CSV table of C-alpha atoms in Angstrom, one decimal:
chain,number,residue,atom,x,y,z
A,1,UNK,CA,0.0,0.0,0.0
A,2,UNK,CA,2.4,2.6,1.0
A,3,UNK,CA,5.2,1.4,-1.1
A,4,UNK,CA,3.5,-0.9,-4.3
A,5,UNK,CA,6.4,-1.0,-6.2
A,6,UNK,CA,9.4,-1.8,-3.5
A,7,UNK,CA,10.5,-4.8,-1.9
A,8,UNK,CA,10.1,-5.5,1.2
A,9,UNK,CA,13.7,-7.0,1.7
A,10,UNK,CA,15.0,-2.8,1.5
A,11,UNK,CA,13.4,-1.7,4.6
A,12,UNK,CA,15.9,-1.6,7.0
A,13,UNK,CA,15.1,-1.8,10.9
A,14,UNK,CA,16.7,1.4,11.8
A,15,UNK,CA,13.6,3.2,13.5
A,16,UNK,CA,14.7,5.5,13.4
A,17,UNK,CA,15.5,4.9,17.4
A,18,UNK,CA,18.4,6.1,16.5
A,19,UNK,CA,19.3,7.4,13.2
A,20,UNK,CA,22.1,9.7,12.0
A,21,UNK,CA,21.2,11.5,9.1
A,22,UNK,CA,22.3,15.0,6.8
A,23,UNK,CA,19.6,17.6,7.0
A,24,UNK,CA,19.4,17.7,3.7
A,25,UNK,CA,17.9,13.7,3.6
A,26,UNK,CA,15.7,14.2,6.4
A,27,UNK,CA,14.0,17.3,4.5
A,28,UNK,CA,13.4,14.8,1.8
A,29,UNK,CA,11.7,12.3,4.0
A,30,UNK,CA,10.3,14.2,7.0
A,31,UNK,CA,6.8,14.3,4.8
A,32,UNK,CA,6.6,11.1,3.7
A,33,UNK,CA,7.4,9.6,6.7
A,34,UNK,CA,5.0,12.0,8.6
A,35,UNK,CA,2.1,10.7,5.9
A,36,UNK,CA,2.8,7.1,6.5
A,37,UNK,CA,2.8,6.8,10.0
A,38,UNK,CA,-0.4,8.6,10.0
A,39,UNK,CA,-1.8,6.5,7.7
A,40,UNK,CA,-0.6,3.3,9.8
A,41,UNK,CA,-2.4,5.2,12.9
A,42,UNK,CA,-5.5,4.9,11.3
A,43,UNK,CA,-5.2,1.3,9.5
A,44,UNK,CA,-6.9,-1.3,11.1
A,45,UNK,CA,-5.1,-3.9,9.2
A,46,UNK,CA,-1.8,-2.1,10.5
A,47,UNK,CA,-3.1,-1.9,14.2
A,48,UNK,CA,-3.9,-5.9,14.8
A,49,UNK,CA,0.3,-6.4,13.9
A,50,UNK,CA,1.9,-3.4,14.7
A,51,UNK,CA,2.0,-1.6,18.3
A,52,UNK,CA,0.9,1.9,18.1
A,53,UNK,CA,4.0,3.0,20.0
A,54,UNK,CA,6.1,1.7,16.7
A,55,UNK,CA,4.0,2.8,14.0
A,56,UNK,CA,6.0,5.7,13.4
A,57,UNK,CA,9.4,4.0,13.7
A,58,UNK,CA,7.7,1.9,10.4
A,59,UNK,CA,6.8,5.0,8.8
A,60,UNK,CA,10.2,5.7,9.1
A,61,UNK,CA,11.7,2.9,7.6
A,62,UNK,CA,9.2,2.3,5.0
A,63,UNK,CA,9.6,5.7,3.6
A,64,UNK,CA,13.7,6.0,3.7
A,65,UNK,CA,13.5,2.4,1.5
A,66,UNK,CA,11.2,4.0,-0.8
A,67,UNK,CA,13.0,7.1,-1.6
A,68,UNK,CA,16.0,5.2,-2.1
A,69,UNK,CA,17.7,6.1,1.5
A,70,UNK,CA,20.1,3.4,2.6
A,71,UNK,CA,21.6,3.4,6.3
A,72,UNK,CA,24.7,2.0,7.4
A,73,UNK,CA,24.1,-0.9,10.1
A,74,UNK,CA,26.1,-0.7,12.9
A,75,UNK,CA,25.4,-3.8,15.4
A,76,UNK,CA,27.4,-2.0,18.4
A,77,UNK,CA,25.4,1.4,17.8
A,78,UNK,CA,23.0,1.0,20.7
A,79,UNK,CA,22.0,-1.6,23.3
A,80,UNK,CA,18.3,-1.9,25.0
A,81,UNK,CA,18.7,-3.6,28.4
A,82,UNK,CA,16.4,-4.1,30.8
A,83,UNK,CA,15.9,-6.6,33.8
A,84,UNK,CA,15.5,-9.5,31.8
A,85,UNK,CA,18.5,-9.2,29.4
A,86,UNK,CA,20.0,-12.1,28.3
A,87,UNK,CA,24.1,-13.0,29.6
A,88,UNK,CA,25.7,-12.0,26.0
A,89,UNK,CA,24.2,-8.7,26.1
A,90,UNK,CA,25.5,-8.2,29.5
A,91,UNK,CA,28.6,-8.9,28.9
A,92,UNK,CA,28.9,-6.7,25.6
A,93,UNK,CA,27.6,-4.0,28.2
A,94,UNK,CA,30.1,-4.9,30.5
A,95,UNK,CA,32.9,-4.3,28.1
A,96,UNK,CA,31.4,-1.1,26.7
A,97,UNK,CA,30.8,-2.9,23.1
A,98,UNK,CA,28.1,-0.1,22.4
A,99,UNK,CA,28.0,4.0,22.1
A,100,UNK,CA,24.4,4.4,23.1
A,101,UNK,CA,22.7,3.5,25.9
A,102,UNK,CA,19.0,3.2,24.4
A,103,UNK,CA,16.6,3.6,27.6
A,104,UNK,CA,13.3,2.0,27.0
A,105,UNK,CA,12.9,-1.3,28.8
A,106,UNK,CA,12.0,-0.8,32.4
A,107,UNK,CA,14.0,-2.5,35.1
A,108,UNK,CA,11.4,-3.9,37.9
A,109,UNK,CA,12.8,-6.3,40.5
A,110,UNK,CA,11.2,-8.0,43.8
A,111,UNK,CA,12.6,-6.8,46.7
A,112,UNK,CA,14.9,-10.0,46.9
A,113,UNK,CA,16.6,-9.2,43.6
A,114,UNK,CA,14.3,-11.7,41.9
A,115,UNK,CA,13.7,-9.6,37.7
A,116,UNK,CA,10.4,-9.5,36.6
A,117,UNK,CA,8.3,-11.0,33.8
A,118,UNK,CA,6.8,-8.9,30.9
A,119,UNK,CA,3.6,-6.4,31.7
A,120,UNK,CA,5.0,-6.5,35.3
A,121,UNK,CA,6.0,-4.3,38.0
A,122,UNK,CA,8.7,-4.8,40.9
A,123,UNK,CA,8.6,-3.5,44.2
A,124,UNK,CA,11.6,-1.9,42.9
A,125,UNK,CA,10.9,-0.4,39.8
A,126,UNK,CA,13.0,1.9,37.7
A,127,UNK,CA,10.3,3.2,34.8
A,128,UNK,CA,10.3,6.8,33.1
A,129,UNK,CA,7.2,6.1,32.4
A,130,UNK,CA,6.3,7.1,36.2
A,131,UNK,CA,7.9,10.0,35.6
A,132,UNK,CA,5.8,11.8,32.9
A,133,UNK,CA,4.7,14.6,34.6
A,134,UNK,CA,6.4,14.6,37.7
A,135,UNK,CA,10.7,15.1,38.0
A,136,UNK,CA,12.2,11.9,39.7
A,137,UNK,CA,13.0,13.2,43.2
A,138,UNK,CA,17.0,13.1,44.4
A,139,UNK,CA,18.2,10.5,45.2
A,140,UNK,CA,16.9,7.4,44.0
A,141,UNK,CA,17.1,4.9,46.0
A,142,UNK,CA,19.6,2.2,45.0
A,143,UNK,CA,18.5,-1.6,43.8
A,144,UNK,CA,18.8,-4.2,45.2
A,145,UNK,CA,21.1,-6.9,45.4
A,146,UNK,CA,21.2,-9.4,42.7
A,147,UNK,CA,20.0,-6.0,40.2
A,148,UNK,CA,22.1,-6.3,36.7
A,149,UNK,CA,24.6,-4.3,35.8
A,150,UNK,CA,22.8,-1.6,33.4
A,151,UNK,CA,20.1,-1.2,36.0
A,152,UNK,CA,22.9,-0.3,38.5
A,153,UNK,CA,24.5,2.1,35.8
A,154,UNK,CA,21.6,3.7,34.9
A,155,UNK,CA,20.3,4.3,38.1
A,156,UNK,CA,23.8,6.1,38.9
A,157,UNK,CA,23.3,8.2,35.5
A,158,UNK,CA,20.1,9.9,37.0
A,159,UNK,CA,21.6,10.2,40.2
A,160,UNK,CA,24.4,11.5,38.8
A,161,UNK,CA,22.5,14.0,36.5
A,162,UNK,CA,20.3,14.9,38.8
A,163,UNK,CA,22.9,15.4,41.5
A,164,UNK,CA,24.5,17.7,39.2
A,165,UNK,CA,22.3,20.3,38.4
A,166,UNK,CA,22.4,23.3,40.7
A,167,UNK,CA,19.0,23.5,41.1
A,168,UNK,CA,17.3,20.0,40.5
A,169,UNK,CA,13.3,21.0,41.5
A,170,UNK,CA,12.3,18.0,43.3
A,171,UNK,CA,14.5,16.5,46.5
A,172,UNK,CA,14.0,14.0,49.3
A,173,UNK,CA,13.1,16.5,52.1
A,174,UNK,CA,16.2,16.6,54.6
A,175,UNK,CA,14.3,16.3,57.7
A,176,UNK,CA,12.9,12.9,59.0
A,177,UNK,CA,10.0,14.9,60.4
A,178,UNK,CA,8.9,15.2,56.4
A,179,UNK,CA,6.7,12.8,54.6
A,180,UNK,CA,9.6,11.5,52.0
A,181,UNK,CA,8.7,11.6,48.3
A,182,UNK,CA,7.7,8.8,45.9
A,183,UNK,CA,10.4,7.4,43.4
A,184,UNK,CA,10.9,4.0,43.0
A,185,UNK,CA,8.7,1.7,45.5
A,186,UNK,CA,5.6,1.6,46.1
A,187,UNK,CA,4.2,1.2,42.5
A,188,UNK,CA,2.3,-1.8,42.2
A,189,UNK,CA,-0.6,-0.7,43.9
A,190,UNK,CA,-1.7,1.2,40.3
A,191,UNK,CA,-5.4,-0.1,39.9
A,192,UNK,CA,-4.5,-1.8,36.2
A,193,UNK,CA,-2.0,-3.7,37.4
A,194,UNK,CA,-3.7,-5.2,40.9
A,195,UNK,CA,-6.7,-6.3,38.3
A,196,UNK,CA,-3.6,-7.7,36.0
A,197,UNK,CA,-2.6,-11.4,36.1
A,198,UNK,CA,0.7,-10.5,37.3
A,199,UNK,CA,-1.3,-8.6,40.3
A,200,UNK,CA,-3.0,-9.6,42.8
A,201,UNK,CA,-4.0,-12.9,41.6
A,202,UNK,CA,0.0,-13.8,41.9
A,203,UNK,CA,0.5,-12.2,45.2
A,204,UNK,CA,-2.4,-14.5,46.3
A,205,UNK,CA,-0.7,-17.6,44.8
A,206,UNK,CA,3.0,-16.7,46.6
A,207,UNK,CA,2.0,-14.1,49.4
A,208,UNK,CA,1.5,-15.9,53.0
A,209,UNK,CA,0.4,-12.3,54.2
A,210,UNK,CA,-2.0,-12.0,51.4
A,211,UNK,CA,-3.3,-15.9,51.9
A,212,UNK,CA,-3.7,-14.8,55.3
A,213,UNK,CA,-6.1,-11.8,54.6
A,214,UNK,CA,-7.8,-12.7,52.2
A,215,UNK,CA,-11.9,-12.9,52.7
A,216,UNK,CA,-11.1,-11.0,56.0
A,217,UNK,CA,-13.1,-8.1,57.6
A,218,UNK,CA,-12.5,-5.6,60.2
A,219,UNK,CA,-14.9,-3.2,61.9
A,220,UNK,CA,-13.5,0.3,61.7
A,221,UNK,CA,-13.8,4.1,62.7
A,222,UNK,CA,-12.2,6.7,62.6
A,223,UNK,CA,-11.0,9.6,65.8
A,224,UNK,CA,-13.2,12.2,65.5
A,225,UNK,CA,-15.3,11.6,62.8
A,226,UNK,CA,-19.1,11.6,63.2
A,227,UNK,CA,-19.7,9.0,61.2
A,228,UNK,CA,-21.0,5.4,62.8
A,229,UNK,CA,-18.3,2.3,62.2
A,230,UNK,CA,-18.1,1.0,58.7
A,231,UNK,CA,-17.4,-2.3,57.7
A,232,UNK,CA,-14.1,-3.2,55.6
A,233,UNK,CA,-14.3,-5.9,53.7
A,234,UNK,CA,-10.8,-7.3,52.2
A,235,UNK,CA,-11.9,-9.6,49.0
A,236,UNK,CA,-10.2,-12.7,48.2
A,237,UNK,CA,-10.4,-11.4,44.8
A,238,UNK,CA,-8.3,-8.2,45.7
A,239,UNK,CA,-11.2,-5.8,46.3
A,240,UNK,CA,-11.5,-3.8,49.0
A,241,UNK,CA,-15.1,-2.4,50.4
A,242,UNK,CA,-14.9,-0.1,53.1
A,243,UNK,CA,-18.8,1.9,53.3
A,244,UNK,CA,-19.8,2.9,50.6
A,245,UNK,CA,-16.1,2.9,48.8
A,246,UNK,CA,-14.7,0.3,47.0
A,247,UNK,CA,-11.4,-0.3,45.6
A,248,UNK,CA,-8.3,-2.7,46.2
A,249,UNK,CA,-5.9,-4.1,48.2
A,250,UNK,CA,-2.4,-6.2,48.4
A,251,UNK,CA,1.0,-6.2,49.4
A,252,UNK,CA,2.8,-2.7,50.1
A,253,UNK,CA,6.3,-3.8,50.1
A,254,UNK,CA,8.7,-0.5,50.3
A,255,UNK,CA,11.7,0.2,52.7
A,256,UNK,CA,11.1,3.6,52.7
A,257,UNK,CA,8.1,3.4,54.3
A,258,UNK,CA,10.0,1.9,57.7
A,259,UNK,CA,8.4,1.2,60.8
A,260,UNK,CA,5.4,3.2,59.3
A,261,UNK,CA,4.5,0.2,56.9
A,262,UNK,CA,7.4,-2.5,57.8
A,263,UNK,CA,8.3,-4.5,54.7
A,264,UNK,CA,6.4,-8.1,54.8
A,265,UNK,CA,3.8,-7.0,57.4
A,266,UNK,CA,1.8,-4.0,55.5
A,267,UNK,CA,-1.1,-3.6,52.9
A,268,UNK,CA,-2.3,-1.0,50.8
A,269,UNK,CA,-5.6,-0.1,50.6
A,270,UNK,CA,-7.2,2.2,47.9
A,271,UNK,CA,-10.7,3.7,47.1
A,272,UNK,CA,-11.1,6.1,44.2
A,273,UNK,CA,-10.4,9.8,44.3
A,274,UNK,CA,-7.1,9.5,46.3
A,275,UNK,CA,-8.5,7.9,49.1
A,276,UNK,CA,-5.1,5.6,49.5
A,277,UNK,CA,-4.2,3.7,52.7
A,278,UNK,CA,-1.2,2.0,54.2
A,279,UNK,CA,-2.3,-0.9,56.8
A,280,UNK,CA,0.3,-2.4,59.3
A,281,UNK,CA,-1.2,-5.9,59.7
A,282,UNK,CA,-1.5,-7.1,63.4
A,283,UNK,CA,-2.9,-9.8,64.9
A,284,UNK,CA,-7.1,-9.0,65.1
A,285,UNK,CA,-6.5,-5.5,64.1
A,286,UNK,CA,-5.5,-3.2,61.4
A,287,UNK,CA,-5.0,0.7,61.2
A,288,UNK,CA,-5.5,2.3,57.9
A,289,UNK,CA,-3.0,5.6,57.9
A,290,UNK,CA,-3.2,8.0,54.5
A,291,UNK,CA,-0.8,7.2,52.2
A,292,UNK,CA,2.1,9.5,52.8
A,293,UNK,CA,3.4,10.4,49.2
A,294,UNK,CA,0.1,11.9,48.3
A,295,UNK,CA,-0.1,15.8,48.8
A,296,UNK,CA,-3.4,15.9,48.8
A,297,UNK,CA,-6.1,17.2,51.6
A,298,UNK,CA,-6.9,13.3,52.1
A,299,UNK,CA,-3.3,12.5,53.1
A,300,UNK,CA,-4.3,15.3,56.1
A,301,UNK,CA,-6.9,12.9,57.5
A,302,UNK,CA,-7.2,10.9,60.3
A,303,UNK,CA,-6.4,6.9,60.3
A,304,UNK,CA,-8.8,4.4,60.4
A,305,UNK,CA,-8.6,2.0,62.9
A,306,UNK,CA,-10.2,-1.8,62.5
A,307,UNK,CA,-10.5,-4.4,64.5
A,308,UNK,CA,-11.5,-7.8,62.9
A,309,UNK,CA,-14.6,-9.0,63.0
């Protein structure tokens, strides 16, 4: 369609992700290129086999073969690592093989080192893509042991980056008597991914905390508040009910969080319109305190305290 007379064997997979090119070339193919990805955007056909996130990298390609646009290949150009990168590439990383470090595969790891499979997220999790409208807040804290190499370079790169500009505009606050700032933990409890099959369902399967609360409820109230005591219900399906709210619930597994939410013995617990909740589980009784990275009015509230029923 977008090339009738070519072969397909010319179109090179250069992306362009990333390309050197003279201006000149580019203001031969910028249009071209522009027109085809479009037309890709919109192309059912186009949509079942190629991600949207891709199209344009096609459109690329596809219109560089057809204007007769050859690229040098150079295998050792860029590397793409991530958590579950394979020994060879490690090694050619190791010994600095390649000139570009292409940053695109997340690196999410379990607290115990353990990487994590595809359409996942660690308890650890180093992902730009939590940063999209928000600057990473200095420092970051560091992986954990058993992390590959390239996570534990590029961690130090946006340290290091960040450390170095005069007037980086978000920092860990310097007194313990702040609330600290969210970064790296704490990001599984994203409402996609607890309905996920990589969510909740396999923190029931390898949880013992989670086996153990699951299909409990707790009578709860809260200091002060007017209202009478409201049942929370903690689903073995991961949803939480508390009232009238209902959301969901799992592991909270972050460091930072210390005594507050100790690692292996706290929940979270959310409800829609940033109603979040840590729980330190204790024997017959929970207390639900606001999730402290949110700046929100809610985070200002007072904690719930349950007693199982």
């Amino acid at each position: 369609k977008y090339w009738p007379q070519g072969n397909y064997k010319a179109v090179q997979p250069v992306g362009p992700s990333p390309v050197l090119i003279h201006l000149r070339q580019l203001e031969t193919l910028y249009q071209k290129w522009l027109d085809i990805s479009m037309d890709l955007r919109s192309n059912t056909a186009a949509e079942s086999v190629i991600q949207g996130w891709v199209q344009e990298m096609w459109g690329y390609s596809i219109a560089a073969a057809s204007l007769g646009i050859e690229h040098t290949l150079v295998d050792n150009f860029q590397v793409e690592p991530g958590a579950l990168s394979a020994p060879g590439q490690l090694q050619d990383f190791r010994e600095g093989k390649h000139y570009i470090f292409h940053y695109t595969y997340q690196f999410e790891y379990m607290l115990d080192g353990t990487p994590c499979l595809p359409w996942n997220i660690g308890e650890w999790s180093l992902d730009k893509r939590h940063f999209n409208d928000v600057h990473p807040a200095y420092p970051l804290p560091l992986p954990p042991a058993g992390a590959n190499e390239a996570a534990v370079w590029l961690h130090s790169a946006w340290n290091e980056a960040m450390g170095a500009h005069p007037n980086w505009p978000n920092l860990q606050p310097s007194s313990a008597k702040r609330p600290p700032k969210q970064t790296l933990y704490g990001r599984r409890r994203l409402d996609w991914f607890s309905r996920h099959d990589n969510g909740f369902k396999q923190e029931l399967s390898k949880s013992a905390l989670v086996k153990s609360m699951a299909s409990k409820r707790y009578s709860c109230s809260r200091a002060g508040a007017a209202a009478a005591t409201e049942l929370l219900s903690l689903t073995g399906t991961g949803d939480a009910i508390l009232g009238a709210m209902q959301g969901r619930w799992g592991t909270m597994n972050d460091p930072v969080l210390a005594e507050a939410c100790p690692v292996g013995e706290c929940l979270f617990v959310d409800f829609p319109d940033g109603a979040q909740y840590n729980a330190h589980v204790a024997p017959q009784t929970l207390e639900l305190h606001p999730n402290p990275y949110l700046q929100s009015a809610h985070a200002k509230t007072a904690p719930w305290k349950c007693t199982e029923s």
